[in-house]
Coordinates of C-alpha atoms and ligand atoms in Angstrom, one line a residue:
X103 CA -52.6 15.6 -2.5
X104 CA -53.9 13.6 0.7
X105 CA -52.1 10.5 -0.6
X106 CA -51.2 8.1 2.2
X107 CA -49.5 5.3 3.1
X108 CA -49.5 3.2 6.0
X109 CA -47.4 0.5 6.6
X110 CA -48.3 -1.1 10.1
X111 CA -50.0 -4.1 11.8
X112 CA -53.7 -6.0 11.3
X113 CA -54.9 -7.5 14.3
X114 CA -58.2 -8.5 15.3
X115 CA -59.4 -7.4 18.5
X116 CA -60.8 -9.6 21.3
X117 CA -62.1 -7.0 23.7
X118 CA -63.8 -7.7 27.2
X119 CA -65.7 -4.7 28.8
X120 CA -65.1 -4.4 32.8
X121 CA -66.0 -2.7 35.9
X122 CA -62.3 -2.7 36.6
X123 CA -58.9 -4.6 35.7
X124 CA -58.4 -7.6 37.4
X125 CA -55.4 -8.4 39.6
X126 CA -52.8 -10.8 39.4
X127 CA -54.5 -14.5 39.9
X128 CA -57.8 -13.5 40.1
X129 CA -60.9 -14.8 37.8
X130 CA -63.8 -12.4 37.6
X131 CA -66.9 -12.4 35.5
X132 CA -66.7 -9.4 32.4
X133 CA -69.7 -7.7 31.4
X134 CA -69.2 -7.8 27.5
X135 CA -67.0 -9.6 25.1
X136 CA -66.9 -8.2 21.1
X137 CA -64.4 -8.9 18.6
X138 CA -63.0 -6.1 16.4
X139 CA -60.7 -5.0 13.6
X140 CA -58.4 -3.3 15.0
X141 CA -53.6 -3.2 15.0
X142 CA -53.1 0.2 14.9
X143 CA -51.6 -0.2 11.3
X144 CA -55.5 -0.9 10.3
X145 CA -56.7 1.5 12.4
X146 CA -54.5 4.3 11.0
X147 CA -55.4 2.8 7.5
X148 CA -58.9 2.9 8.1
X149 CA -59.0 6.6 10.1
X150 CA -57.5 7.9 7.6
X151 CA -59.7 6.8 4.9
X152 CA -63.0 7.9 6.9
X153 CA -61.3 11.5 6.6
X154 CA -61.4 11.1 3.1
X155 CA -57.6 10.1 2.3
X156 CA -56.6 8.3 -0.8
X157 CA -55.0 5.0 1.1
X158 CA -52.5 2.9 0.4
X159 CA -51.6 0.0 3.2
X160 CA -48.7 -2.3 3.4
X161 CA -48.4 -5.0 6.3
X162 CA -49.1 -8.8 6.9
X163 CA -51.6 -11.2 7.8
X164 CA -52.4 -15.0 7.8
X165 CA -53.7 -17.6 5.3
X166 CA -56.8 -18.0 7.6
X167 CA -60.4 -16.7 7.8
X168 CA -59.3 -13.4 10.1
X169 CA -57.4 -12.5 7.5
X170 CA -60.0 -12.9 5.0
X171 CA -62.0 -10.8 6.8
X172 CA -59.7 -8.1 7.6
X173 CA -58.7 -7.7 3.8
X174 CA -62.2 -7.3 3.4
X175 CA -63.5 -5.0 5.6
X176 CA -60.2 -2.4 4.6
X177 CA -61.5 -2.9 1.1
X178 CA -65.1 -2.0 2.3
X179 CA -63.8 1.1 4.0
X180 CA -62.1 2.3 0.8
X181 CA -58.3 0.9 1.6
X182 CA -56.2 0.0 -1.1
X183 CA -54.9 -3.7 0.2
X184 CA -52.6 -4.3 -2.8
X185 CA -49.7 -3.5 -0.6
X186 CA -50.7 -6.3 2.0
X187 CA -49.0 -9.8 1.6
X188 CA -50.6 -13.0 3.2
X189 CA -48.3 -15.5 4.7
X190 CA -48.9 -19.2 5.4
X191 CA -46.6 -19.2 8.2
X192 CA -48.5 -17.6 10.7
X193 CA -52.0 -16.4 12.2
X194 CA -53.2 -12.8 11.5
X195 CA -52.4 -11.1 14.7
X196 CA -54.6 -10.8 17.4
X197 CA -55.0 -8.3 20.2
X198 CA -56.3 -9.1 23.6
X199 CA -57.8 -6.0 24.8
X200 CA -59.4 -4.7 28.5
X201 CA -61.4 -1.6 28.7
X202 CA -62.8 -0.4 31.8
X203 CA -66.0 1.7 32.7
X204 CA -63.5 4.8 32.5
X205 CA -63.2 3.9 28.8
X206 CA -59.1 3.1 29.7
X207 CA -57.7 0.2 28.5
X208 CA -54.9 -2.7 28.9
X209 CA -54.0 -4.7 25.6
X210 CA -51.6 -7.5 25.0
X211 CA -50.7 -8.1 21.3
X212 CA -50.3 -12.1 19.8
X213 CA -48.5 -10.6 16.9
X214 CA -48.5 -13.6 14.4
X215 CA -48.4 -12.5 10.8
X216 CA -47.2 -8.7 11.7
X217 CA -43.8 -10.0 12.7
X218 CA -43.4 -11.9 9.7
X219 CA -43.3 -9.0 7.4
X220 CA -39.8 -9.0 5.9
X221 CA -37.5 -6.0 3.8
X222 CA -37.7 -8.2 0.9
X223 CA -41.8 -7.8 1.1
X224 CA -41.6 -4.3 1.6
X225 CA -39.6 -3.6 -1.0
X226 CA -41.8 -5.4 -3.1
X227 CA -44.5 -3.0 -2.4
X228 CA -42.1 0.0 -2.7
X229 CA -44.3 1.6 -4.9
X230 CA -46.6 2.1 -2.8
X231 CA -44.3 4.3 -0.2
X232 CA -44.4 6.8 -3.2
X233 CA -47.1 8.9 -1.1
X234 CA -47.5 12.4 0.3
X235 CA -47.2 11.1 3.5
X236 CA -46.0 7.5 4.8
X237 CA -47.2 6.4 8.2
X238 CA -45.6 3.9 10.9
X239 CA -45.8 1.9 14.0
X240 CA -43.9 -0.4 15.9
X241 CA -45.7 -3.6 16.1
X242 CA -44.0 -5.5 13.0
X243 CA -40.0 -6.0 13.0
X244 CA -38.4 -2.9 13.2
X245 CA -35.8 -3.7 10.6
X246 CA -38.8 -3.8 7.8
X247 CA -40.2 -0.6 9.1
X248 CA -37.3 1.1 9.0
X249 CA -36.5 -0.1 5.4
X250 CA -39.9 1.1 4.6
X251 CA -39.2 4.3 5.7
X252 CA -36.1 5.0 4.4
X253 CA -38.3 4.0 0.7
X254 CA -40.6 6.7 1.6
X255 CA -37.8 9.2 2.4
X256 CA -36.2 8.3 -1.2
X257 CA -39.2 8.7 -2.6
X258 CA -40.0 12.5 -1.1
X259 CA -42.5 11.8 1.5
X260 CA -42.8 13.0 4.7
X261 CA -42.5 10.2 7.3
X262 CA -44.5 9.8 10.5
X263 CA -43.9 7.5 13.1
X264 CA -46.0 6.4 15.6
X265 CA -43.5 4.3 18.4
X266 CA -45.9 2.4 19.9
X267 CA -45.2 0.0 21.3
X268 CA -41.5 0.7 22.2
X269 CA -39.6 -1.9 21.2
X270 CA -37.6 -4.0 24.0
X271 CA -34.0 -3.2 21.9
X272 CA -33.2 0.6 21.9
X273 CA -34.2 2.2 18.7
X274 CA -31.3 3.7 17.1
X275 CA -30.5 7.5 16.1
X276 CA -30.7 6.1 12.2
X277 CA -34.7 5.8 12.9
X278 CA -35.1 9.2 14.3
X279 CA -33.0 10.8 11.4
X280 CA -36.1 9.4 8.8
X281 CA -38.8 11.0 10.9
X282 CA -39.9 14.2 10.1
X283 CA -42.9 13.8 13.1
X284 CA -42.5 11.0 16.1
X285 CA -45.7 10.5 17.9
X286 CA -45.0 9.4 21.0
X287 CA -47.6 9.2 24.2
X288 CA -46.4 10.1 27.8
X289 CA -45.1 6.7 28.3
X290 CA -43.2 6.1 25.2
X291 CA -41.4 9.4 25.2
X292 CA -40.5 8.3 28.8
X293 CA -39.5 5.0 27.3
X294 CA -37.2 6.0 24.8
X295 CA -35.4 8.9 26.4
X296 CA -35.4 7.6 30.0
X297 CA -36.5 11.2 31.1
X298 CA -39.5 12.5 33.2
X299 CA -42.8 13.7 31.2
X300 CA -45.0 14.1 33.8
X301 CA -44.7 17.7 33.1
X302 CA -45.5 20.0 30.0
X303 CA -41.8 21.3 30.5
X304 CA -40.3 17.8 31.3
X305 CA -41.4 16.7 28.2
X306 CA -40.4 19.3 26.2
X307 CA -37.0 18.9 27.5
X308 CA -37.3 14.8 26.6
X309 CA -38.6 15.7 23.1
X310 CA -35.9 17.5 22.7
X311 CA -33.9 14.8 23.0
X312 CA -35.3 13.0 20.3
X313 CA -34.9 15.7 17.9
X314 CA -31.0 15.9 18.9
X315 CA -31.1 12.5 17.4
X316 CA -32.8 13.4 14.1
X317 CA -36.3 13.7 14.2
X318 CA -37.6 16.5 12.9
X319 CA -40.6 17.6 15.3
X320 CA -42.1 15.6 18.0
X321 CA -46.0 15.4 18.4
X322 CA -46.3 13.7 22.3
X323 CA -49.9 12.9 22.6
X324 CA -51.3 13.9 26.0
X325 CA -54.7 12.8 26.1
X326 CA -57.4 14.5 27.4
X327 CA -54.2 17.5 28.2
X328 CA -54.1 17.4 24.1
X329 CA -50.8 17.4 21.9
X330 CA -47.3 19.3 22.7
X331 CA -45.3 20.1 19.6
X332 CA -41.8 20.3 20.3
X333 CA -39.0 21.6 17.3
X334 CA -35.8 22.7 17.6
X335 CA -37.4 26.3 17.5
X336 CA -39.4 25.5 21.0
X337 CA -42.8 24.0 22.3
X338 CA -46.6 24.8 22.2
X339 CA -49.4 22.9 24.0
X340 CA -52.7 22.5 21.7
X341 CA -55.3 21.7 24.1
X342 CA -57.5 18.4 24.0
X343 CA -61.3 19.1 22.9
X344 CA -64.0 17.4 25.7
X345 CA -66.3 14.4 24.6
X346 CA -67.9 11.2 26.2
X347 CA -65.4 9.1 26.3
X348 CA -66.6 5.4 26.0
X349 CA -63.3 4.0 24.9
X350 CA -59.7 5.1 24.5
X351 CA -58.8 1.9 22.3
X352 CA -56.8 3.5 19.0
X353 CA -57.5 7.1 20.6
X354 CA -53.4 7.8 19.1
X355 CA -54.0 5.8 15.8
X356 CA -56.9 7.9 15.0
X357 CA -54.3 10.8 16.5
X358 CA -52.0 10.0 13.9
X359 CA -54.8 9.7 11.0
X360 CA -55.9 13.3 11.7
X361 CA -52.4 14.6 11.5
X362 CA -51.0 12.5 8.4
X363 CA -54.1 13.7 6.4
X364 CA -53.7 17.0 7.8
X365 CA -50.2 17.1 6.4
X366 CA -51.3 15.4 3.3
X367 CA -53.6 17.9 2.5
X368 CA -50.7 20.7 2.7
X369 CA -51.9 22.2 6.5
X370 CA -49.4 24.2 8.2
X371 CA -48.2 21.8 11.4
X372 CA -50.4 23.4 14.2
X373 CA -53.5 23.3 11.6
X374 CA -52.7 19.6 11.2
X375 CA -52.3 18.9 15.2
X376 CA -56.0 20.5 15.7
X377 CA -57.2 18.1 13.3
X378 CA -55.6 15.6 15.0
X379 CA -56.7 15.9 18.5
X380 CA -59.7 16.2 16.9
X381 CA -60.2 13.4 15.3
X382 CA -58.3 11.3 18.4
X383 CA -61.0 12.9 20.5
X384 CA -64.4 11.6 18.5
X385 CA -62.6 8.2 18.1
X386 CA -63.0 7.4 21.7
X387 CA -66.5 8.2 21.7
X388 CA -67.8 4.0 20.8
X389 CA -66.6 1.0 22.0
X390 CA -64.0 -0.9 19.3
X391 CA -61.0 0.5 17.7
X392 CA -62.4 1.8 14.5
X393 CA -66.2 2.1 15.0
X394 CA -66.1 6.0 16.3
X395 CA -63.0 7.3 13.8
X396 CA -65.1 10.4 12.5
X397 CA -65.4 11.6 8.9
X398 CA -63.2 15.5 7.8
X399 CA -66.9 17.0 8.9
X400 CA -67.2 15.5 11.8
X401 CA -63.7 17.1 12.9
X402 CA -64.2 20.2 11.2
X403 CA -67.7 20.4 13.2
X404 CA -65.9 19.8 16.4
X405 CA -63.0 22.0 15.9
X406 CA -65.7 25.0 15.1
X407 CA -67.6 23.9 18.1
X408 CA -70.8 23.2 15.9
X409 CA -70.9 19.5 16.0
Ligands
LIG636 O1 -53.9 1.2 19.2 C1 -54.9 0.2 19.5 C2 -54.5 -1.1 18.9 O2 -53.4 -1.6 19.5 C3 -55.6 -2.1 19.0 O3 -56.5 -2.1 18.0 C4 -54.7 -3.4 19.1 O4 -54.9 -4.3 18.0 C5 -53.3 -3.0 19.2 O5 -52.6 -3.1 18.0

């Protein structure tokens, strides 16, 4: 039990802290600039580990001293790296990331070594898709995710993906049909059904949509709101719990690591969405991606109020 998987990107993070976003064409002076590991691949990897999972990671990075690093600060935090190839043909991916002084933020993604992770190279690591539960994103090519997750399907675990981002090119029914969760946020439900979320109802209705296509049960993250879960037998809302938020960066990886291990450890579904709002709550409590993902007792103290 609480064997995971996650295949997904590495990117370093190159985060400035602003009073505001700037606009189109203008220069303005940031108050901070910090680098982080961060891809929401890692982050998943690395949240998921904090909360005690055994973790397994497949993905891609560069020949060059970020990816050096990378590899060893997963190793540090207990992440099995044996599934993750480096290439010479490309950087380690880098993220350039904004975050305001409401803790929101705007990130644009160089994605170097994440897009040159092929089928052939996952299948090389097919082993280690043999996992209670596999977890994915969509920031390498989606024809190697979806081969990895069709491996982890074969191989009897359950599949979670995260969509984000949403990929230009429609994502097919086939990809749906693997999922036994899809994660999405407001704006990637709206993105791949085309229908309104803005309310609890409406995006029931879009979710619902998605699970005509195949999916089994859709999570759509709501943030602060909390989490709807939406199966073909109806919807329930489970509220959001209220911190500090500092920063919102990898707020829905750490989502996604509170439910995977959740569901890795046997939880019923709604069990394993409380953990995970939980855990997407405390993550946005620090600056940086991964520096706030909380440990199982951290959740478990904020889910029983006694944190
Ligand atoms: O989800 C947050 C992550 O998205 C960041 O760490 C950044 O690298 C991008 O992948």
């Amino acid at each position: 039990m609480n064997r995971i998987c996650v295949l997904g990107s590495i990117n370093v993070d190159m985060t400035v802290t602003v009073e505001r976003f700037h606009a189109p064409g203008e220069s303005m002076i940031a108050e901070k600039f910090e680098t982080f590991t961060g891809g929401k691949g890692g982050n998943q990897a690395v949240a998921c580990a904090r909360l005690g999972a055994d973790v397994m990671m497949i993905g891609c990075v560069g020949e060059d001293s970020n990816g050096r690093m990378y590899l060893d600060a997963l190793e540090r935090e207990g992440v099995d790296t044996a599934g993750v190839v480096r290439t010479p043909d490309a950087p380690t991916g880098v993220a350039l990331i904004e975050v305001d002084k409401h803790g929101e933020n705007r990130i644009l993604v160089a994605p170097g070594a994440n897009f040159a992770l092929t089928c052939d190279m996952v299948s090389a690591k097919a082993d280690a898709l043999k996992r209670d539960v596999c977890l994915f994103q969509m920031e390498n090519p989606l024809p190697a995710i979806t081969h990895g997750m069709a491996l982890a399907k074969q191989a009897g675990a359950l599949v979670v993906l995260d969509p984000a981002p949403v990929p230009a090119a429609p994502v097919s029914d086939a990809v749906f049909a693997l999922c036994d969760y899809v994660t999405p946020n407001e704006t990637e439900l709206h993105l791949l059904t085309g229908m309104p979320v803005d309310t609890v109802e409406q995006a029931a209705e879009a979710a619902a949509q998605l699970i005509r296509k195949g999916a089994k049960a859709v999570i759509n993250k709501r943030g602060g709101q909390g989490a709807l879960l939406v199966t073909a037998a109806g919807y329930h809302l489970f509220p959001g719990f209220k911190v500090n938020v500092v920063d919102t960066t990898a707020a829905g990886d750490s989502f996604n690591a509170g439910l995977s291990v959740g569901l890795a450890k046997g939880y019923a579904t709604s069990d394993a969405v409380v953990l995970a709002n939980a855990v997407g709550a405390l993550s946005t409590t620090a600056r940086g991606a991964q520096a706030a993902m909380p440990t199982f007792e951290q959740a478990a103290g904020l889910i029983a109020g006694t944190d």
